[in-house]
XYZ file of C-alpha atoms in Angstrom:
303
model
C 113.906 65.659 93.987
C 113.681 69.438 94.425
C 116.839 71.080 95.789
C 117.297 74.547 97.312
C 120.239 76.394 98.857
C 119.414 78.715 101.740
C 120.180 82.366 100.979
C 121.025 85.177 103.385
C 117.362 86.271 103.244
C 116.301 82.903 104.726
C 118.980 82.627 107.418
C 117.454 81.466 110.747
C 114.078 80.809 109.119
C 112.062 77.932 110.575
C 111.747 74.852 108.355
C 107.938 75.079 108.373
C 108.162 78.760 107.358
C 110.425 77.891 104.433
C 107.926 75.261 103.308
C 104.970 77.614 103.745
C 106.539 80.184 101.437
C 107.593 77.494 98.981
C 104.019 76.121 98.865
C 101.865 79.183 99.680
C 98.546 77.769 98.497
C 98.844 74.517 100.486
C 97.059 74.181 103.814
C 99.403 74.102 106.787
C 98.259 70.532 107.609
C 99.678 69.322 104.269
C 102.998 71.052 104.945
C 103.141 69.490 108.415
C 102.508 66.077 106.830
C 105.352 66.540 104.315
C 107.815 67.462 107.063
C 106.724 64.747 109.504
C 106.916 62.068 106.802
C 110.566 62.886 106.146
C 109.964 64.146 102.602
C 111.988 67.252 103.452
C 115.654 66.987 104.429
C 118.224 69.581 105.461
C 121.797 68.675 104.538
C 120.597 65.109 103.989
C 118.851 64.706 107.358
C 115.077 64.760 108.035
C 114.066 68.001 109.734
C 111.519 69.044 112.355
C 109.120 71.967 111.711
C 110.833 74.221 114.260
C 114.416 73.557 113.126
C 116.216 76.709 111.995
C 117.811 76.954 108.564
C 121.184 78.599 108.091
C 122.970 80.283 105.239
C 124.138 77.788 102.557
C 122.166 74.852 104.007
C 120.962 72.401 101.342
C 117.235 71.640 101.454
C 115.771 68.769 99.452
C 112.087 67.965 98.992
C 110.648 64.798 97.500
C 108.800 65.771 94.335
C 105.225 64.715 93.629
C 102.485 65.953 91.341
C 100.552 67.336 94.325
C 103.567 69.188 95.698
C 104.430 70.520 92.244
C 100.918 71.962 91.927
C 101.449 73.986 95.120
C 104.865 75.392 94.204
C 104.942 79.176 94.154
C 105.238 80.715 90.723
C 105.854 84.153 92.276
C 107.211 85.299 95.623
C 104.255 85.321 98.065
C 102.958 88.774 98.951
C 103.248 88.002 102.674
C 106.017 86.085 104.434
C 104.532 83.538 106.873
C 106.894 82.748 109.753
C 104.680 80.364 111.739
C 101.170 78.965 111.548
C 98.949 76.544 113.423
C 95.195 76.264 113.994
C 95.307 79.124 116.538
C 97.626 81.802 115.138
C 99.522 82.916 112.074
C 102.708 84.995 112.299
C 104.016 87.212 109.490
C 107.327 88.935 108.788
C 105.870 92.419 108.355
C 107.716 94.710 105.928
C 108.544 98.240 107.064
C 106.039 100.796 105.792
C 102.996 98.519 106.140
C 100.585 99.391 108.948
C 99.127 96.552 111.026
C 95.822 98.299 111.839
C 93.606 100.773 110.014
C 94.909 104.330 110.324
C 93.351 107.727 109.623
C 93.529 106.964 105.882
C 90.490 104.793 105.025
C 92.086 103.831 101.708
C 95.325 102.517 103.249
C 95.932 98.774 102.870
C 97.013 97.128 106.138
C 98.684 93.865 107.089
C 95.386 92.586 108.472
C 93.672 93.331 105.126
C 96.310 91.431 103.137
C 96.409 88.528 105.594
C 92.633 88.084 105.642
C 92.554 88.118 101.837
C 95.288 85.466 101.754
C 93.458 83.141 104.159
C 90.079 83.608 102.496
C 91.611 82.664 99.158
C 93.437 79.669 100.601
C 91.044 78.373 103.283
C 87.731 80.104 102.632
C 87.817 81.932 105.984
C 89.972 84.746 107.210
C 88.956 86.875 110.234
C 92.173 87.831 112.051
C 92.971 89.775 115.230
C 96.449 91.136 116.099
C 98.018 89.685 119.264
C 101.025 92.023 119.438
C 101.827 95.308 117.732
C 104.567 96.795 115.587
C 104.909 100.387 114.453
C 104.343 101.016 110.756
C 108.019 101.760 110.131
C 109.271 98.680 112.048
C 109.701 95.338 110.297
C 109.546 91.834 111.724
C 107.334 89.330 113.503
C 103.667 90.113 114.108
C 101.216 87.524 115.496
C 97.558 87.384 114.427
C 94.918 85.200 116.087
C 92.579 83.167 113.881
C 89.534 83.348 116.156
C 88.044 85.292 119.045
C 88.895 82.385 121.371
C 92.538 82.386 120.218
C 92.704 86.179 120.562
C 91.487 85.917 124.155
C 93.923 83.140 125.051
C 96.958 84.781 123.485
C 95.982 88.240 124.686
C 95.847 86.921 128.271
C 99.200 85.175 127.794
C 100.833 88.388 126.537
C 99.342 90.394 129.411
C 100.304 87.930 132.155
C 103.542 86.363 130.877
C 104.621 88.531 127.967
C 106.536 87.662 124.822
C 110.282 87.145 124.662
C 111.429 89.886 122.275
C 114.734 90.458 120.540
C 115.068 93.357 118.104
C 117.919 94.436 115.853
C 118.458 98.184 115.551
C 120.856 100.464 113.689
C 121.500 103.612 115.726
C 123.606 106.727 115.293
C 126.950 106.968 117.075
C 129.064 104.585 119.143
C 127.817 102.902 122.303
C 129.434 100.812 125.005
C 129.371 97.043 124.509
C 126.307 96.505 126.692
C 123.881 98.642 128.628
C 120.393 99.236 129.987
C 118.303 102.367 129.452
C 116.112 102.943 132.509
C 113.890 105.952 131.821
C 110.177 106.380 132.491
C 107.836 106.945 129.548
C 104.462 108.605 130.090
C 105.074 108.325 133.835
C 105.547 104.540 133.698
C 108.664 102.514 134.490
C 110.421 101.563 131.253
C 113.614 99.592 130.619
C 115.447 98.618 127.448
C 118.690 96.608 127.392
C 121.063 96.255 124.457
C 124.229 94.512 123.290
C 126.405 96.081 120.598
C 127.144 93.690 117.723
C 129.075 95.940 115.322
C 130.004 99.588 114.926
C 131.550 101.598 112.134
C 130.997 104.652 109.987
C 129.445 106.541 112.890
C 126.655 103.986 113.470
C 126.145 100.897 115.628
C 124.186 97.680 115.149
C 122.526 96.537 118.358
C 120.633 93.565 119.701
C 117.832 95.191 121.721
C 115.739 93.691 124.518
C 112.691 95.682 125.681
C 112.063 94.670 129.303
C 108.780 96.582 129.388
C 106.273 97.258 126.618
C 105.584 100.980 126.349
C 104.454 102.750 123.187
C 107.451 103.437 120.897
C 109.686 102.395 123.793
C 112.813 101.404 121.861
C 112.600 104.423 119.554
C 112.103 106.875 122.422
C 114.779 105.383 124.650
C 117.539 105.586 122.044
C 116.579 109.158 121.221
C 116.771 109.997 124.941
C 120.407 108.830 125.169
C 121.396 110.654 121.981
C 121.543 107.626 119.658
C 118.338 107.704 117.571
C 117.469 104.850 115.247
C 118.492 105.448 111.649
C 115.579 106.519 109.477
C 113.347 107.333 112.469
C 112.570 110.951 111.629
C 109.922 111.218 114.362
C 112.517 110.594 117.055
C 115.510 112.372 115.575
C 116.993 109.763 113.269
C 118.538 110.890 110.012
C 116.889 110.008 106.726
C 118.073 106.886 104.924
C 118.039 107.178 101.142
C 116.100 104.368 99.473
C 115.128 102.801 102.818
C 111.491 102.334 103.804
C 110.655 102.921 107.447
C 113.368 102.935 110.091
C 116.205 100.517 110.898
C 114.421 98.541 113.607
C 113.467 94.886 113.134
C 111.600 92.491 115.440
C 114.064 89.656 114.928
C 113.080 86.941 117.353
C 109.875 86.290 119.289
C 109.478 83.497 121.849
C 106.361 82.401 123.695
C 104.740 79.545 125.575
C 101.750 78.452 123.489
C 98.716 78.803 125.813
C 96.849 75.928 124.119
C 99.667 73.374 123.823
C 102.220 74.460 126.423
C 104.897 74.265 123.732
C 107.742 76.767 123.763
C 107.830 78.400 120.324
C 110.729 80.322 118.836
C 109.800 82.488 115.833
C 112.751 84.178 114.108
C 112.073 86.767 111.391
C 114.839 86.880 108.735
C 116.159 90.363 108.013
C 114.831 92.366 105.055
C 117.502 92.776 102.393
C 117.785 96.556 102.915
C 118.602 96.113 106.619
C 121.014 93.276 105.865
C 122.917 95.583 103.486
C 123.048 98.346 106.116
C 124.277 95.949 108.783
C 127.075 94.415 106.715
C 128.297 97.887 105.711
C 128.324 98.942 109.345
C 130.433 95.949 110.362
C 132.494 95.968 107.150
C 131.929 92.202 106.958
C 130.618 89.683 104.453
C 127.085 88.332 104.589
C 128.418 85.020 105.869
C 130.389 86.587 108.749
C 127.473 88.788 109.743
C 124.996 85.899 109.702
C 127.307 83.778 111.852
C 127.253 86.603 114.402
C 123.447 86.444 114.475
C 123.665 82.748 115.391
C 125.266 83.720 118.689
C 123.055 86.670 119.669
C 121.666 85.785 123.119
C 117.952 85.267 123.562
C 116.152 87.656 125.898
C 115.687 85.108 128.667
C 119.408 84.236 128.803
C 120.822 87.775 128.703
C 122.871 88.747 131.755
C 121.510 92.264 132.273
C 123.733 94.971 133.696
């Protein structure tokens, strides 16, 4: 029996995501089979693929020669948050561009993801469904085919994605608020809830109600509370921190092919976790418990 204890870096990770990163070279159908057969247990109880793991949970996996052959010898280059036959979702690190930029030599998330799938499955043409700025970390969805890209693109356009971000901003803000300010002549709204504040900065749960370019970054600059590390929009430089302190923490959607409601959390990068716990002057455990209670976008009572 293989036994693992969930660390802060895996808090609120889906069970199937944990297995994917544990067995990166296995096809997702094999991982689904292991979970559905009850070979994986969380705190002694069989788990479902979409169950969320929490700090200090005990995960056990029945050992076999086939499973042992798939075990990662090194940490996978990309963190897979969710995968099925239609899409694959990654926890993008800050500093990695999703698309090709002006630099033809720059490696992008799409490049790395296609290489991963070609090595694992023999095929690997991917198309981004949503977008994240280069300096923003968190969940990014890529479609595995032109048909999937069309279906998910239509879903995003007509119904949208439920989005919850975590942001570290300068200064102190009221407990809850909504920024209603047009961007490029278009109506734009961003709501937030303050989670912690201290040392002249605040940690916020952020809910973009519209989807304008750089909306969250621009809105917090406009009210005088730029995101830490966001030099383009007035944020002060963070020593030893890549990108800016903005993370796409939770994405929800209705799968257009199955009708299933899918919740895809993206565990925090260690650098942002350290910033957040210093801001709140709390332990990892206390901070992570707070994240358990952060309201989802669709249940937030907006002011």
